Every structure is written in C-alpha cells, then in structure tokens.
PDB file of C-alpha atoms in Angstrom:
ATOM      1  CA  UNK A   1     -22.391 -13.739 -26.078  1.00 49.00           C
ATOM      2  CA  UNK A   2     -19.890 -12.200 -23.520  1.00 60.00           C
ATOM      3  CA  UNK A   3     -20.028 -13.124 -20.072  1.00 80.00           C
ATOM      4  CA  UNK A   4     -18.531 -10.081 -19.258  1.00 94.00           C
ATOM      5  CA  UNK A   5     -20.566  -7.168 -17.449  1.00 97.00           C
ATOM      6  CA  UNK A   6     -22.406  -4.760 -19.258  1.00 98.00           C
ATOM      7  CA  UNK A   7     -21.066  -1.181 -19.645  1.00 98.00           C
ATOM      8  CA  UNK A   8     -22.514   2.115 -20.383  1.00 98.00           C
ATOM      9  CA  UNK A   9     -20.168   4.863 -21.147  1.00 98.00           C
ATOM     10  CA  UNK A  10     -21.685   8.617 -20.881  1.00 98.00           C
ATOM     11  CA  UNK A  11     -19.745  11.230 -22.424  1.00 97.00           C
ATOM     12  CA  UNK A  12     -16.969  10.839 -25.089  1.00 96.00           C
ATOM     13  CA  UNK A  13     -14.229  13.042 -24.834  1.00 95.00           C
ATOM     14  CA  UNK A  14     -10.639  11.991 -25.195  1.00 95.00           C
ATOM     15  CA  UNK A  15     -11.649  10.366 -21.697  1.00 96.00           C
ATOM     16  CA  UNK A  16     -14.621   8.725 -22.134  1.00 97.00           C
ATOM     17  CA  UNK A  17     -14.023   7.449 -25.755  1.00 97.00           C
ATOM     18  CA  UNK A  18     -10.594   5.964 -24.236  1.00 97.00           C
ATOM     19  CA  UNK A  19     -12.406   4.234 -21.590  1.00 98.00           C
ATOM     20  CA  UNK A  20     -15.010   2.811 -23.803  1.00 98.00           C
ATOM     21  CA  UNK A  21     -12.318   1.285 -26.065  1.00 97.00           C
ATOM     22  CA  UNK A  22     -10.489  -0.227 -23.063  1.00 98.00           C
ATOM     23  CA  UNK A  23     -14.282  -1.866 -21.904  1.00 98.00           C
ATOM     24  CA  UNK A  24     -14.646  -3.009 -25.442  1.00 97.00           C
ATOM     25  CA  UNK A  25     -10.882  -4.836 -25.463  1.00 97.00           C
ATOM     26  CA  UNK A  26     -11.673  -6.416 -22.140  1.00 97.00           C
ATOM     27  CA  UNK A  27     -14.486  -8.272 -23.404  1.00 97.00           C
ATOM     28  CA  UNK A  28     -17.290  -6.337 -21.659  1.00 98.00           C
ATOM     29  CA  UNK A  29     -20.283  -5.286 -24.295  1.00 97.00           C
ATOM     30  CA  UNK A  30     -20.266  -1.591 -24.043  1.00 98.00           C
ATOM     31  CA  UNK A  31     -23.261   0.893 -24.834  1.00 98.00           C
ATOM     32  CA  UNK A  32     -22.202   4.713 -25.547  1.00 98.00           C
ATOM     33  CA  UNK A  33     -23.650   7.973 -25.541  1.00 97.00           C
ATOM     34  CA  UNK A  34     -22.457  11.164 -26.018  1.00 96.00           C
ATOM     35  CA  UNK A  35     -24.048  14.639 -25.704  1.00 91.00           C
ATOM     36  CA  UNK A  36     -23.005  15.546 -29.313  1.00 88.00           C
ATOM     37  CA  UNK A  37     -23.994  12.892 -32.084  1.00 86.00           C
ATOM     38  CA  UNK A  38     -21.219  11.414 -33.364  1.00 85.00           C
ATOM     39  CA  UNK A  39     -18.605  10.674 -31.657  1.00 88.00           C
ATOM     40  CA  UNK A  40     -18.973   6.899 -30.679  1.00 91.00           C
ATOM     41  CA  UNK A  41     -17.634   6.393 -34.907  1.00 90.00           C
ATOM     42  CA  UNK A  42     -15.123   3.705 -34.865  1.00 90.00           C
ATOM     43  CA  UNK A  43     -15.515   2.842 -31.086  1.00 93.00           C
ATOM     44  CA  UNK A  44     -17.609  -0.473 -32.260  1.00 93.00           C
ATOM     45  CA  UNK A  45     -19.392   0.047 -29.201  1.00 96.00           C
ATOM     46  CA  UNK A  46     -23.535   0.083 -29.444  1.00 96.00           C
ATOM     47  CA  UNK A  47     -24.089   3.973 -30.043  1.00 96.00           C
ATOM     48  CA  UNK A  48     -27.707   4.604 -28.006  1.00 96.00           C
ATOM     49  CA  UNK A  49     -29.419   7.254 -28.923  1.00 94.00           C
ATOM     50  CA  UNK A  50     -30.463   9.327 -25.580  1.00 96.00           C
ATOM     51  CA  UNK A  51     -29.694   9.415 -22.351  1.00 96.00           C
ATOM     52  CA  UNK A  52     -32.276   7.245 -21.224  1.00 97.00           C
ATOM     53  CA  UNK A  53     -31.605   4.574 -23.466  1.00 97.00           C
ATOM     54  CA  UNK A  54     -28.034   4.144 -22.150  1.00 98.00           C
ATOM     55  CA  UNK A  55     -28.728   4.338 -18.945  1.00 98.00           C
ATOM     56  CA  UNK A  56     -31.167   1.496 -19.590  1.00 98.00           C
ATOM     57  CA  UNK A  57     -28.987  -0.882 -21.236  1.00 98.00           C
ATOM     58  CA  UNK A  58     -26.628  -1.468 -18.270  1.00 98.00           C
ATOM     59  CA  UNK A  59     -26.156  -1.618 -14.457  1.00 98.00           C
ATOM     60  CA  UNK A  60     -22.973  -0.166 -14.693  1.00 98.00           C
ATOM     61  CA  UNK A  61     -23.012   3.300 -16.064  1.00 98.00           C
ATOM     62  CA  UNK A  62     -19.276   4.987 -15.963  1.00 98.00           C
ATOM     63  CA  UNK A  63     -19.699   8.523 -16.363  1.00 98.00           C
ATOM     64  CA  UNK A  64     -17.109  10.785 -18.391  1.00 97.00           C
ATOM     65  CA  UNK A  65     -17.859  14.515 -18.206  1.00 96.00           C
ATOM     66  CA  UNK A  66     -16.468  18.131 -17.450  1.00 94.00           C
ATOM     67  CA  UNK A  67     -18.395  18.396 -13.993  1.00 96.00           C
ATOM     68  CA  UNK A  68     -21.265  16.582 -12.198  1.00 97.00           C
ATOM     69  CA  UNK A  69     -23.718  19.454 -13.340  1.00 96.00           C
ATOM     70  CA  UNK A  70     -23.324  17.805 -16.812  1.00 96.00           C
ATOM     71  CA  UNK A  71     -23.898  14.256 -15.175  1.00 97.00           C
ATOM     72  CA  UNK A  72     -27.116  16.052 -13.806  1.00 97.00           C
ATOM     73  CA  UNK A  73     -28.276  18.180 -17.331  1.00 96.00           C
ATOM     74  CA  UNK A  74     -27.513  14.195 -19.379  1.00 95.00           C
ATOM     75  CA  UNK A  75     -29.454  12.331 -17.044  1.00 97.00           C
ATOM     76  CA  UNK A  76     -32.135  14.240 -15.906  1.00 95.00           C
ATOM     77  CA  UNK A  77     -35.005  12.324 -18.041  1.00 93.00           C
ATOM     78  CA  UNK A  78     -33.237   8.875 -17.687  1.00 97.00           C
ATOM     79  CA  UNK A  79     -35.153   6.068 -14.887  1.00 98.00           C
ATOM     80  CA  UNK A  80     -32.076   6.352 -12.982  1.00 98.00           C
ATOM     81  CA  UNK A  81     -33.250   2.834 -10.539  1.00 98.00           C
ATOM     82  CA  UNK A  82     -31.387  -0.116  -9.706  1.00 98.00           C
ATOM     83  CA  UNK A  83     -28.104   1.834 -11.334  1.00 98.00           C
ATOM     84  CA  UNK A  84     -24.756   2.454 -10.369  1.00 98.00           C
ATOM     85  CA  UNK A  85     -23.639   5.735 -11.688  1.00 98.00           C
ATOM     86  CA  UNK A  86     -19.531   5.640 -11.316  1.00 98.00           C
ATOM     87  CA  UNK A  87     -18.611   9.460 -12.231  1.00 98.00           C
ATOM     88  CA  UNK A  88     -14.836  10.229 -13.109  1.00 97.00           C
ATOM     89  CA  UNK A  89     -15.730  13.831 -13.410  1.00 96.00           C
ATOM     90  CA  UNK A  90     -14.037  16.354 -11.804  1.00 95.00           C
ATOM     91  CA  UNK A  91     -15.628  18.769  -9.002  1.00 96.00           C
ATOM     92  CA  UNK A  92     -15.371  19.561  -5.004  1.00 95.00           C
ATOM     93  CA  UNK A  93     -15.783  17.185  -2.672  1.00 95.00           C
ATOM     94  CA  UNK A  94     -18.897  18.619  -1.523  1.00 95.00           C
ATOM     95  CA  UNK A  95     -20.558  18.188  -4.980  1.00 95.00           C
ATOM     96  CA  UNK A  96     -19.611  14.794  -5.005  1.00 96.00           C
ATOM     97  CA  UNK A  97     -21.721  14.301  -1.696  1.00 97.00           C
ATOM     98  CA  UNK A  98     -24.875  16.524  -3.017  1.00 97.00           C
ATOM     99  CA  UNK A  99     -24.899  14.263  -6.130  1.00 97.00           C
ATOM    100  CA  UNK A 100     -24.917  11.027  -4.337  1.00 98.00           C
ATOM    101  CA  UNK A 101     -27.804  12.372  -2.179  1.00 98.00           C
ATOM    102  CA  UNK A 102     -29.271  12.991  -5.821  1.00 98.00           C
ATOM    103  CA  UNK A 103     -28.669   9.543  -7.308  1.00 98.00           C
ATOM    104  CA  UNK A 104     -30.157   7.695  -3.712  1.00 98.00           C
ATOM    105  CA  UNK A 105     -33.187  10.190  -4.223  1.00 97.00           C
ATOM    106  CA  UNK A 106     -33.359   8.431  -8.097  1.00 98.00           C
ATOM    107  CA  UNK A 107     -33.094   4.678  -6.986  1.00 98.00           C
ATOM    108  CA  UNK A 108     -29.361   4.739  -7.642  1.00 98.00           C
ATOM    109  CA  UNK A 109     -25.871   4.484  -6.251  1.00 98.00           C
ATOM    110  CA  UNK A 110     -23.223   6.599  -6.854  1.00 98.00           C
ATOM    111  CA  UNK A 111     -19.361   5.709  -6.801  1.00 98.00           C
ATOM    112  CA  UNK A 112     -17.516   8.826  -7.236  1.00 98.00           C
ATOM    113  CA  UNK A 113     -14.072   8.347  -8.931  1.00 97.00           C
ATOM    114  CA  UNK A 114     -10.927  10.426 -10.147  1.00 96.00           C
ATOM    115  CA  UNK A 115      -8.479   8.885 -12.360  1.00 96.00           C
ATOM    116  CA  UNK A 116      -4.828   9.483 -12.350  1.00 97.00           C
ATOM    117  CA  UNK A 117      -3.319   8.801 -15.639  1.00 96.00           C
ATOM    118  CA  UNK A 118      -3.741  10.633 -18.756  1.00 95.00           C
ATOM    119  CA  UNK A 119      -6.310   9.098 -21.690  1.00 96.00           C
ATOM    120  CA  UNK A 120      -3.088   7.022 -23.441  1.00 97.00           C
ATOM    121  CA  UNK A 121      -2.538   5.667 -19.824  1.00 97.00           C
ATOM    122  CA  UNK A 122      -6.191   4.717 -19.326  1.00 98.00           C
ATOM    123  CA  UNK A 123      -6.047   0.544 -18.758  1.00 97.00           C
ATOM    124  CA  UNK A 124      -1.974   0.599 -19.254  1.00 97.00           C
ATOM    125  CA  UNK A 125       0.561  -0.720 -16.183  1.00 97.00           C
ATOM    126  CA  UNK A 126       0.514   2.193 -13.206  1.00 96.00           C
ATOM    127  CA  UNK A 127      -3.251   3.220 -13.940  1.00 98.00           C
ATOM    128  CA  UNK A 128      -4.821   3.588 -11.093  1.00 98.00           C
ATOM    129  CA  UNK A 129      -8.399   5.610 -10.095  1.00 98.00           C
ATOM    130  CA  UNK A 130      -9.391   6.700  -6.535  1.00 98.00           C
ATOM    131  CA  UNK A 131     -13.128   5.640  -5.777  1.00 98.00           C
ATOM    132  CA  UNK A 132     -15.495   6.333  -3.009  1.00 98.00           C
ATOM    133  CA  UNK A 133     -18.792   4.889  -2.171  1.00 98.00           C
ATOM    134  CA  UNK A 134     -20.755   2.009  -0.836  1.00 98.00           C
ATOM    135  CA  UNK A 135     -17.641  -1.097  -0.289  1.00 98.00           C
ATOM    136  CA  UNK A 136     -20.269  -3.826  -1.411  1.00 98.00           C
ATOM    137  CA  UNK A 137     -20.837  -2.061  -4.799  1.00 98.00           C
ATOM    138  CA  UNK A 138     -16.954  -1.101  -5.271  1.00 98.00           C
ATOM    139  CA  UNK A 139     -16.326  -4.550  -4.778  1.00 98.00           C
ATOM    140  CA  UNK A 140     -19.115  -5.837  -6.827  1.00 98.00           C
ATOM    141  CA  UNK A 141     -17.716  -4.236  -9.482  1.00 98.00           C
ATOM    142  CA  UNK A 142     -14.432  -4.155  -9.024  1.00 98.00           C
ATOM    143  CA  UNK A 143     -12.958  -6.474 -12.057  1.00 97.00           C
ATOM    144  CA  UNK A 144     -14.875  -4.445 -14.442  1.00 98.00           C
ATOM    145  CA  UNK A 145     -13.246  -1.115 -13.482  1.00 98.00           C
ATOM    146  CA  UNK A 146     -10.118  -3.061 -13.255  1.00 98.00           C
ATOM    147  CA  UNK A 147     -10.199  -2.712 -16.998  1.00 98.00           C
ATOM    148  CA  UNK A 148      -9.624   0.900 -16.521  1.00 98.00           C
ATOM    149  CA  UNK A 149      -6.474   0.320 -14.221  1.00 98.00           C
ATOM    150  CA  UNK A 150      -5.767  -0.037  -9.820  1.00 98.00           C
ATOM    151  CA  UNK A 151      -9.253   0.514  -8.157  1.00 98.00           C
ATOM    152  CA  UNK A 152      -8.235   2.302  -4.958  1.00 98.00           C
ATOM    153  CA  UNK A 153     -11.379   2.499  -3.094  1.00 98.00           C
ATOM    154  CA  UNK A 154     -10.469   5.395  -0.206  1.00 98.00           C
ATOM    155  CA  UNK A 155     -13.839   5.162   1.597  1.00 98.00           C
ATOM    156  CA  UNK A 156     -17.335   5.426   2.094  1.00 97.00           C
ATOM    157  CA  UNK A 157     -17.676   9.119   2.242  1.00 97.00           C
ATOM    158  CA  UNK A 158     -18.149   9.971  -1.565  1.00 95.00           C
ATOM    159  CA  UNK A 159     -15.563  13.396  -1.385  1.00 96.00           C
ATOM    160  CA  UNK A 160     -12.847  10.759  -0.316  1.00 97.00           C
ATOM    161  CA  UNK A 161     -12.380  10.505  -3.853  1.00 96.00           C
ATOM    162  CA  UNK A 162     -11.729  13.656  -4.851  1.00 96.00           C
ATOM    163  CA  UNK A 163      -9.993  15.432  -2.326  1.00 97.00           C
ATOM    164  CA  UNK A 164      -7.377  12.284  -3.113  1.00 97.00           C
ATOM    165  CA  UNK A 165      -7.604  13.495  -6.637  1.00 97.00           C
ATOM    166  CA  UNK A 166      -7.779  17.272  -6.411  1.00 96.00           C
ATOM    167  CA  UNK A 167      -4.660  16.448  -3.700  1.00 97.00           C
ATOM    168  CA  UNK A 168      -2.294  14.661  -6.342  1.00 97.00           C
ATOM    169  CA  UNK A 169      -3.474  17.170  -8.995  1.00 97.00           C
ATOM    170  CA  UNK A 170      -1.926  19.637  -6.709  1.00 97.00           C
ATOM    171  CA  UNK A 171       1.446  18.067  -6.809  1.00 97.00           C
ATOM    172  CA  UNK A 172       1.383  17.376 -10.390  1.00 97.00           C
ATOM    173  CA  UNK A 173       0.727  21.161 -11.550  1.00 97.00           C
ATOM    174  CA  UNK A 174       2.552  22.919  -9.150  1.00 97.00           C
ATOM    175  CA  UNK A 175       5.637  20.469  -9.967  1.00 97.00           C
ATOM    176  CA  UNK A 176       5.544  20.625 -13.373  1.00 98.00           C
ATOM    177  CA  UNK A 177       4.701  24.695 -13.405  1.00 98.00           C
ATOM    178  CA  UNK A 178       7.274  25.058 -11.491  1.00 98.00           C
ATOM    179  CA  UNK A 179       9.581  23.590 -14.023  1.00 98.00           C
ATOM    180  CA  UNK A 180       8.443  25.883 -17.051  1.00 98.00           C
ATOM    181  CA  UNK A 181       9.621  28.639 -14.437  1.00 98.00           C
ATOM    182  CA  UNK A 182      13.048  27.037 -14.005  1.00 98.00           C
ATOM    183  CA  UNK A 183      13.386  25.854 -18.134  1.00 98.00           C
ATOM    184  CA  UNK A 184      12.671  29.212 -18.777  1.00 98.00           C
ATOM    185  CA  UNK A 185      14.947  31.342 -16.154  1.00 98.00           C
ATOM    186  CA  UNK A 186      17.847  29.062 -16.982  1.00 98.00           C
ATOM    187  CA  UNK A 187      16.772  29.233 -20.787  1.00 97.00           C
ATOM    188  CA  UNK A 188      17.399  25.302 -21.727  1.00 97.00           C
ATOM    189  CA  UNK A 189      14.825  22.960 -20.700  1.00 98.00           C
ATOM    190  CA  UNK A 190      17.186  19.822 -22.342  1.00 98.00           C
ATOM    191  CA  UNK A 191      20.065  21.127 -20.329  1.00 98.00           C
ATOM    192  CA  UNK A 192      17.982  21.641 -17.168  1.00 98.00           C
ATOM    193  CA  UNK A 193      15.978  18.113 -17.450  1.00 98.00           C
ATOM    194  CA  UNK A 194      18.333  15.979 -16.257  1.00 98.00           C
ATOM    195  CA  UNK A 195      19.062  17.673 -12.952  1.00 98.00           C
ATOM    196  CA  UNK A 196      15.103  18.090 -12.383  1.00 98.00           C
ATOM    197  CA  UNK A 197      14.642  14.680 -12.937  1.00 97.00           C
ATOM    198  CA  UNK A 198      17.437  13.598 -10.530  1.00 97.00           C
ATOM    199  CA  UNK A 199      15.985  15.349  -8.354  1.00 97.00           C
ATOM    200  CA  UNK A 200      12.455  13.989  -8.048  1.00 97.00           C
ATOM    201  CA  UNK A 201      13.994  11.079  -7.801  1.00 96.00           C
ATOM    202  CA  UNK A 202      16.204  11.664  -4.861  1.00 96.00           C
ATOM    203  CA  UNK A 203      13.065  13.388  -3.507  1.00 96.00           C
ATOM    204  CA  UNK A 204      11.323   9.943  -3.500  1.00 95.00           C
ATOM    205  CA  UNK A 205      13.940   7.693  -1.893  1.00 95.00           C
ATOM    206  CA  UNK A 206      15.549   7.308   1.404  1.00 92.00           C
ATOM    207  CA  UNK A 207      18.974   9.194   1.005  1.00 88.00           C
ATOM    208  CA  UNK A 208      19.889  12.381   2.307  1.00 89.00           C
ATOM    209  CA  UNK A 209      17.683  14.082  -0.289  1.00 92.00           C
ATOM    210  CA  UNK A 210      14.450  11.869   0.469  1.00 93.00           C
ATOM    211  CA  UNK A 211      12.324  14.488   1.800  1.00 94.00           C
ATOM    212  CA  UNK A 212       9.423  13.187   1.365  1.00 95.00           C
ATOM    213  CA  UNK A 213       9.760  10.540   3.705  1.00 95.00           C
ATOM    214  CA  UNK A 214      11.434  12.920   6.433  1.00 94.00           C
ATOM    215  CA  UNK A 215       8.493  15.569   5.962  1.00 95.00           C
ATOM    216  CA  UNK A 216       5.737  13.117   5.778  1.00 96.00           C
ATOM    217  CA  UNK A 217       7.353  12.064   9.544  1.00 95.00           C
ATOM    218  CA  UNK A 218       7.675  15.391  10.180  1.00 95.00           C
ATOM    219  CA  UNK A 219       3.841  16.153   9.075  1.00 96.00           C
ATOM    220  CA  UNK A 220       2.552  13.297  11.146  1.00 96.00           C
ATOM    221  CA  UNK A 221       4.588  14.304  14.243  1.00 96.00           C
ATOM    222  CA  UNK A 222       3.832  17.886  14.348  1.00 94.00           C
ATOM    223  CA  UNK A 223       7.298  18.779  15.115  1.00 94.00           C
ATOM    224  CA  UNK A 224       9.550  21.210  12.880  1.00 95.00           C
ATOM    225  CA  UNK A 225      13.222  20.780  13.392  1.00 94.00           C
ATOM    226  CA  UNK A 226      15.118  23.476  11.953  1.00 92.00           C
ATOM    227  CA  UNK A 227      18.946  23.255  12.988  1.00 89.00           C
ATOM    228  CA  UNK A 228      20.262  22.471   9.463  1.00 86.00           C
ATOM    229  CA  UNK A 229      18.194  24.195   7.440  1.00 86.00           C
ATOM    230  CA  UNK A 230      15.508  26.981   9.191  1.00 95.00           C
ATOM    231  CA  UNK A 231      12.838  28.709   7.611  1.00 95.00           C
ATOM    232  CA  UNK A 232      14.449  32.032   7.928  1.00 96.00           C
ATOM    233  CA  UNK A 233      17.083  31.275   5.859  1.00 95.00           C
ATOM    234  CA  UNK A 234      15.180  29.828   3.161  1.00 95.00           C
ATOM    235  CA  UNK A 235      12.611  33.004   3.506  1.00 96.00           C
ATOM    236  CA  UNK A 236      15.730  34.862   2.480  1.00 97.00           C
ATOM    237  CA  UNK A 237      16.678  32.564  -0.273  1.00 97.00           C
ATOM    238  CA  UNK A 238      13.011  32.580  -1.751  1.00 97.00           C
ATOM    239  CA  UNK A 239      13.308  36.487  -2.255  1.00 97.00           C
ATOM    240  CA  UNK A 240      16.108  36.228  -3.972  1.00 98.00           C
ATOM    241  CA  UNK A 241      14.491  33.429  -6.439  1.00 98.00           C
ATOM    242  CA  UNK A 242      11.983  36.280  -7.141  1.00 98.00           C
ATOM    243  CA  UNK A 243      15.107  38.829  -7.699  1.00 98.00           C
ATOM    244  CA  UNK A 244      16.664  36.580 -10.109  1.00 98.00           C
ATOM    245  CA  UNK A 245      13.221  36.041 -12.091  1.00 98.00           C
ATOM    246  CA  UNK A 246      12.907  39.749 -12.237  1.00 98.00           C
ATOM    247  CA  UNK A 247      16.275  40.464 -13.220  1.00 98.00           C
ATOM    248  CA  UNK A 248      15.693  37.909 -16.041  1.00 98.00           C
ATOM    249  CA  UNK A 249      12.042  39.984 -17.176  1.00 98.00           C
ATOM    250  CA  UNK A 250      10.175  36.795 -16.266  1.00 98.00           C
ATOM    251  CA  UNK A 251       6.681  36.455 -14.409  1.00 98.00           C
ATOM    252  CA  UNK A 252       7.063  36.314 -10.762  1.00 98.00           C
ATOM    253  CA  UNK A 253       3.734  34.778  -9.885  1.00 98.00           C
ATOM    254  CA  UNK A 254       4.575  31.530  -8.284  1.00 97.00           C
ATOM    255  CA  UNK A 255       8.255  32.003  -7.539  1.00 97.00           C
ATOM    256  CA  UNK A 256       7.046  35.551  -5.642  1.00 98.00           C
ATOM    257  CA  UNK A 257       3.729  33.004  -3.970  1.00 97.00           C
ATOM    258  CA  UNK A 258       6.216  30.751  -2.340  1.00 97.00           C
ATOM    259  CA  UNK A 259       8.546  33.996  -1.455  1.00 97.00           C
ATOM    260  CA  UNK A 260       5.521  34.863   0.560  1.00 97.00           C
ATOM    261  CA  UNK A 261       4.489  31.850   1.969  1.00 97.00           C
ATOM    262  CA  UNK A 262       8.170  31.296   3.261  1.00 97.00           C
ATOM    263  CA  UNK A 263       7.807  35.472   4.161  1.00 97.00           C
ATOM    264  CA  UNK A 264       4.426  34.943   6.255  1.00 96.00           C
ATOM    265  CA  UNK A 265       5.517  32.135   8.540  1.00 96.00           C
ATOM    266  CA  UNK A 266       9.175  33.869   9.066  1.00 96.00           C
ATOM    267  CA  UNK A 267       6.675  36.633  10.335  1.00 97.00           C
ATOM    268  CA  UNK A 268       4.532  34.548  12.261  1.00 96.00           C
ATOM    269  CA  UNK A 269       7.279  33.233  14.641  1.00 96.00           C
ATOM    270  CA  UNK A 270       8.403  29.803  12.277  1.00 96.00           C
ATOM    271  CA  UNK A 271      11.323  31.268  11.432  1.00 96.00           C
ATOM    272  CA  UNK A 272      13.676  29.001  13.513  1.00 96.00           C
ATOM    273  CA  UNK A 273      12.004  25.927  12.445  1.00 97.00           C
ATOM    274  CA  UNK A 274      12.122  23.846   9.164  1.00 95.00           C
ATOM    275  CA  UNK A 275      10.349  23.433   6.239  1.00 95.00           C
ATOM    276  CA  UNK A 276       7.538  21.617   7.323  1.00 96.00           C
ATOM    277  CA  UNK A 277       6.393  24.747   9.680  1.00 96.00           C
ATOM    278  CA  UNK A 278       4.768  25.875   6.586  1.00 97.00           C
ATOM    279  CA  UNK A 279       1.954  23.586   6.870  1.00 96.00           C
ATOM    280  CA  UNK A 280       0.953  25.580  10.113  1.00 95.00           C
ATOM    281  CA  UNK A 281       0.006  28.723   7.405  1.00 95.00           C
ATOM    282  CA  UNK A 282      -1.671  25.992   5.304  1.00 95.00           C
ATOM    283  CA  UNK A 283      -3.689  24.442   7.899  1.00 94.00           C
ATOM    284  CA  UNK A 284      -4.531  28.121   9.994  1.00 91.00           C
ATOM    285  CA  UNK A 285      -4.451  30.562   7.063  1.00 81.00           C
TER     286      UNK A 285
END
C-alpha cells in the first residue's frame, strides 16, 4: 500500500485528467470523478461513481473545472466535512472568497489555486501554481501538490490567488495577441520571430532594454521620468501604428486600444512624462 496521500481529482478535462496522471506517477492513490461518465479510461486511477463518493475517499480533493459554480452544481449533495477542497478553477477574486465562506459553512477548507503552465507542463521543471488559503493546510499539504509543480502560496486571503493568476494571464494574452497583430502586418511570422523573441528577452534583463526592471522601479516609486522618451511622443507614434494597420486592411482593435490609452493620458496632462504615467489611467480610470 502507498504511503503517499490520498487524492481525489474532480473534473477531467485536459486539466484535470493531466493532473490525475501526474498524482498517479508520484505514488499518491488517486480517486476520479468526472461530470460526464467516462473519461477517467486509461487514467488507472479508481473511477468513483458520484460526487459524493469521491469526495469521501480522500482529504485532499483537487478540483479541476470551468468555474467555481461547477465546483458548487458537483458537490452540492457530497458531506463536504473534514475536507480540503483545493480549486484550480478559474473565476474573480471575489468568487473565490464567497466559495470559501461556502466550504467553512460545509465543514471544509478551501485553498484556492491558479496554475501557470499549460496541461503538457503540469508536474514538468518551471510548473508552478499560485495558492491562497489557511498557511497550516498549504503547508500540510504541500509535497502532495508539489507533484503538480512550485506551490507559491501568496496569502491567506483566498482572491490572492487569482488576481496573481488573472494578473499573469494578462501579460500572457496581451503579449502573445499582440504578436498575431505584428506576424500578420509584417506578413511573416518566421521572419518576425526572431526579433520578438530578442526582444522579450532584452525586456527581462538588466541592459538598456530591461524595462521591466526600470518600470517596476518606476511603478514602486511613483515617479515618471520622461526626458528620453515622453509620452507625447509615443502618443504620436501609437497613431501611426493604427495608420499602418489600416493602410494594411487589418483590424485595429488593440493596436487603436493602446493608441488611446497613450491618447487619454497625453490629454490628461502625462504627456511630458514616460511610459509608466500610464498606470495613473489604469489605477484612476
């Protein structure tokens, strides 16, 4: 018999299936369930067959669905006491903190989780999950989510987790739409991908390029400098990003957003500071 900690795994989608098989190669014996019959073939995991009865074969329940109203529809009939419900669903930050009034109204605990890496990247080197919730419990059971990848516990406050999450989803659509705009206005995504890529990384370190370290100083001072490059400059050079779009018969959607944005806080008196200004719109919109 393993000595390994118990799992239950609600919800198989490419998510949830992934996460069972990574419990299941870490040694830990792993119940499923899934809201359609079915899909727990070839997992090797112990298929239950309701709600309830998963719930009721483990502790640990790790919970894989679209939203938490599904986490509240599966389990609504389930003896929810004694259980700690970790949910890697997506939703607001204020859900998060209605449904772990819900589970301490049931008997149980809820850590609320996002995960950053894709299904094939689920218990692979650079996984790592944001969690929020009680410390004790995160820490309790810590090594068994390890199996999953980093546990990065962010706080108490159970919307910790997902206003990390929702924040690095953020980056990670608006960066990569932003490169289907480029690909396409250039017309050669192959030809383009190498100076994109150079790019992020430059972003990232500490040359002359690295702004992400001089904004994030910039962010946590408050102050804008603008001598080199000022907002009303780049205001002008945003409209004609959205010109060249046009002229090209491409959407204009996010190119004309940011032509806006940059617009707005030229307006708003910004316009002989630097980038960073922006975040005054952001934060007062």
């Amino acid at each position: 018999m393993s000595s390994r900690e118990a799992v239950t795994v609600i919800g198989l989608g490419a998510m949830g299936s992934t996460m069972a098989r990574t419990f299941l190669d870490a040694g830990h014996p792993t119940t499923v369930w899934n809201r359609t019959p079915g899909k727990a073939a070839g997992l090797g995991a112990v298929e239950a067959t309701s709600a309830a009865e998963a719930v009721a074969a483990s502790r640990l329940v790790v919970i894989s669905h679209v939203d938490y109203q599904a986490m509240f529809d599966s389990l609504a009939d389930a003896d929810l006491s004694g259980r700690v419900l970790v949910n890697l669903s997506s939703d607001s930050p204020a859900r998060l903190r209605a449904a772990s009034k819900w589970a301490e109204e049931r008997g149980a605990t809820l850590v609320a989780g996002g995960i950053m890496v894709p299904p094939p990247g689920i218990g692979k080197p650079g996984a790592y999950a944001f969690y929020a919730g009680p410390a004790d419990v995160v820490a309790a059971h810590r090594e068994t989510l390890e199996a999953l990848g980093r546990v990065d516990h962010m706080g108490t406050d159970p919307g910790l987790a997902m206003l990390y999450y929702q924040a690095m989803l953020n980056i990670f659509w608006t960066t990569l739409i932003s490169y289907f705009y480029s690909a396409s206005l250039v017309g050669s995504a192959e030809r383009l991908r190498p100076y994109a890529a150079a790019m992020l990384t430059d972003l990232t370190e500490d040359g002359s390029m690295g702004f992400l370290r001089i904004l994030t100083a910039e962010l946590e001072s408050g102050e804008h400098p603008g001598a080199e490059n000022n907002l009303h400059m780049q205001a002008v050079g945003a409209e004609h990003a959205v010109q060249a779009f046009t002229e090209a018969g491409l959407d204009v959607t996010v190119p004309g957003a940011v032509a806006e944005l940059f617009a707005r806080a030229d307006a708003a008196g910004y316009g002989a500071d630097g980038l960073s200004a922006l975040v005054e719109l952001v934060r007062k919109p």
